[in-house]
C-alpha positions as semicolon CSV with decimal commas, in nm:
position;residue;x (nm);y (nm);z (nm)
1;M;0,000;0,000;0,000
2;Y;0,121;0,349;-0,076
3;K;0,128;0,576;0,226
4;K;0,150;0,950;0,214
5;I;0,451;1,112;0,371
6;I;0,384;1,479;0,415
7;K;0,720;1,652;0,442
8;D;0,782;1,945;0,213
9;K;0,473;2,141;0,116
10;N;0,650;2,314;-0,172
11;I;0,774;2,002;-0,353
12;T;0,437;1,856;-0,442
13;K;0,176;2,111;-0,348
14;N;0,027;2,109;-0,699
15;L;-0,046;1,735;-0,703
16;F;-0,390;1,771;-0,550
17;R;-0,495;2,118;-0,656
18;G;-0,866;2,148;-0,734
19;N;-1,154;1,910;-0,683
20;T;-1,204;1,776;-1,035
21;L;-1,142;1,407;-1,078
22;K;-0,844;1,333;-1,301
23;M;-0,952;0,970;-1,330
24;D;-1,281;0,811;-1,237
25;I;-1,312;0,474;-1,068
26;D;-1,440;0,306;-1,387
27;E;-1,120;0,400;-1,567
28;V;-0,919;0,272;-1,269
29;R;-1,109;-0,060;-1,285
30;N;-1,037;-0,093;-1,657
31;I;-0,666;-0,034;-1,603
32;C;-0,662;-0,291;-1,320
33;R;-0,854;-0,539;-1,536
34;N;-0,609;-0,495;-1,825
35;I;-0,305;-0,544;-1,601
36;A;-0,454;-0,859;-1,447
37;K;-0,542;-0,993;-1,793
38;E;-0,191;-0,922;-1,921
39;Y;-0,056;-1,154;-1,649
40;G;-0,318;-1,424;-1,710
41;Y;-0,557;-1,342;-1,427
42;E;-0,918;-1,239;-1,406
43;L;-0,976;-0,929;-1,193
44;D;-1,197;-1,115;-0,946
45;V;-1,195;-0,853;-0,672
46;V;-1,390;-0,536;-0,605
47;V;-1,207;-0,221;-0,714
48;E;-1,354;0,083;-0,545
49;E;-1,301;0,438;-0,434
50;N;-1,292;0,484;-0,059
51;E;-1,339;0,840;0,065
52;K;-1,267;0,740;0,425
53;I;-0,904;0,635;0,381
54;R;-0,673;0,922;0,464
55;S;-0,340;0,768;0,560
56;T;-0,293;0,576;0,235
57;L;-0,358;0,641;-0,131
58;G;-0,440;0,281;-0,217
59;R;-0,451;-0,062;-0,059
60;V;-0,522;-0,427;-0,133
61;K;-0,732;-0,606;0,125
62;F;-0,686;-0,982;0,151
63;E;-0,798;-1,282;0,355
64;M;-0,657;-1,624;0,435
65;E;-0,831;-1,907;0,245
66;N;-0,709;-2,267;0,257
67;G;-0,365;-2,161;0,381
68;R;-0,318;-1,893;0,111
69;Y;-0,365;-1,520;0,119
70;C;-0,620;-1,418;-0,143
71;P;-0,691;-1,061;-0,257
72;K;-1,049;-0,951;-0,185
73;K;-1,064;-0,580;-0,258
74;I;-0,853;-0,301;-0,404
75;E;-0,931;0,046;-0,269
76;F;-0,813;0,385;-0,386
77;S;-0,856;0,709;-0,195
78;K;-1,088;0,970;-0,341
79;E;-0,808;1,216;-0,278
80;L;-0,579;1,018;-0,509
81;L;-0,828;1,024;-0,797
82;R;-0,825;1,407;-0,788
83;G;-0,448;1,405;-0,824
84;D;-0,189;1,399;-1,094
85;R;-0,259;1,136;-1,361
86;D;0,097;0,999;-1,355
87;L;0,077;0,953;-0,979
88;I;-0,260;0,776;-1,012
89;L;-0,116;0,533;-1,269
90;D;0,186;0,468;-1,048
91;I;-0,036;0,389;-0,748
92;I;-0,260;0,162;-0,959
93;K;0,047;-0,033;-1,074
94;H;0,175;-0,042;-0,715
95;E;-0,149;-0,198;-0,589
96;M;-0,168;-0,435;-0,884
97;A;0,183;-0,556;-0,797
98;H;0,041;-0,654;-0,455
99;F;-0,256;-0,822;-0,628
100;L;-0,031;-1,022;-0,862
101;V;0,208;-1,129;-0,585
102;L;-0,087;-1,252;-0,377
103;K;-0,226;-1,440;-0,679
104;E;0,110;-1,596;-0,773
105;T;0,249;-1,684;-0,430
106;G;-0,047;-1,684;-0,192
107;E;0,175;-1,496;0,052
108;N;0,184;-1,138;0,173
109;H;0,523;-1,010;0,064
110;K;0,451;-0,651;0,171
111;H;0,728;-0,447;0,004
112;D;1,004;-0,710;-0,007
113;N;1,218;-0,810;-0,307
114;V;0,947;-1,037;-0,451
115;W;0,701;-0,748;-0,453
116;K;0,969;-0,510;-0,587
117;S;1,032;-0,739;-0,885
118;Y;0,661;-0,725;-0,975
119;A;0,654;-0,348;-0,926
120;L;0,946;-0,309;-1,165
121;K;0,778;-0,538;-1,423
122;L;0,468;-0,320;-1,407
123;G;0,675;-0,004;-1,438
124;C;0,601;0,163;-1,105
125;R;0,840;0,290;-0,842
126;P;0,935;0,000;-0,613
127;K;0,883;0,208;-0,300
128;A;0,642;0,165;-0,010
129;T;0,573;0,536;0,020
130;V;0,539;0,843;-0,194
131;K;0,598;1,201;-0,083
132;V;0,276;1,391;-0,128
133;D;0,132;1,698;0,035
134;S;-0,238;1,647;-0,008
135;R;-0,335;1,935;0,213
136;D;-0,444;2,257;0,051
137;T;-0,280;2,485;0,305
138;S;-0,465;2,790;0,175
139;K;-0,790;2,637;0,303
140;E;-0,662;2,541;0,648
141;K;-0,818;2,769;0,903
142;Y;-0,658;2,794;1,243
143;K;-0,810;2,992;1,523
144;Y;-0,514;2,997;1,765
145;I;-0,138;3,013;1,737
146;A;0,125;2,930;2,000
147;R;0,468;3,097;1,992
148;C;0,787;3,062;2,190
149;K;0,820;3,368;2,418
150;K;1,198;3,375;2,376
151;C;1,255;3,342;1,999
152;G;0,902;3,400;1,865
153;K;0,896;3,076;1,665
154;V;0,549;2,934;1,590
155;V;0,537;2,610;1,788
156;A;0,177;2,506;1,718
157;K;-0,149;2,603;1,549
158;Y;-0,492;2,501;1,669
159;K;-0,833;2,493;1,508
160;R;-1,019;2,471;1,838
161;L;-0,975;2,530;2,207
162;S;-0,733;2,292;2,378
163;K;-0,547;2,256;2,708
164;V;-0,254;2,447;2,563
165;I;-0,477;2,739;2,466
166;K;-0,656;2,744;2,802
167;K;-0,342;2,719;3,018
168;P;-0,034;2,815;2,812
169;S;0,166;2,873;3,132
170;N;0,172;2,494;3,183
171;Y;0,360;2,436;2,857
172;R;0,707;2,510;2,719
173;S;0,845;2,531;2,367
174;K;1,079;2,262;2,236
175;C;1,306;2,514;2,065
176;C;1,413;2,719;2,371
177;N;1,239;2,537;2,656
178;E;1,068;2,869;2,726
179;K;0,706;2,948;2,811
180;I;0,469;2,993;2,519
181;S;0,227;3,269;2,436
182;V;-0,106;3,210;2,265
183;G;-0,291;3,444;2,036
184;I;-0,557;3,452;1,770
185;Y;-0,419;3,311;1,447
186;D;-0,348;3,557;1,171
187;I;-0,202;3,471;0,831
188;I;0,172;3,501;0,856
């Protein structure tokens, strides 16, 4: 499964701009079906969009049957399908590599060398994660901001009231180990 690693907002901030779908789930199913067929398999699992998954862009669900792991469902995040078409294709191939490994071996190889060989055959990056910033930071609305009293560094932002906001005197910054001040958030 591909997990999102949110590190540098500037590297990939355009990947998920806008709400228009770059690929619908029917097109994703067709691509999955074609890949399975190319390797001599029927796509005998449900391929669906899952708007609830947030920590991964795609995943293959499987169950143990007669001592073998069998794929049961391939899910893709709704967020992914709004993204860059090349990224979507890479994630589809990534998940299909899991599907094919499960079909061929009956074992869960996660992201080991067996899985990597399938990923390379399919033409996707043989990595477990992809760096993506899926958050549209322009839409994030914070109500409160906490700053270090010594250096002024922003140490936290909050959307709602919390213990830190109510009693900032009980907390210290990590940067200078100094008390923090809390104020109403304003765009920096």
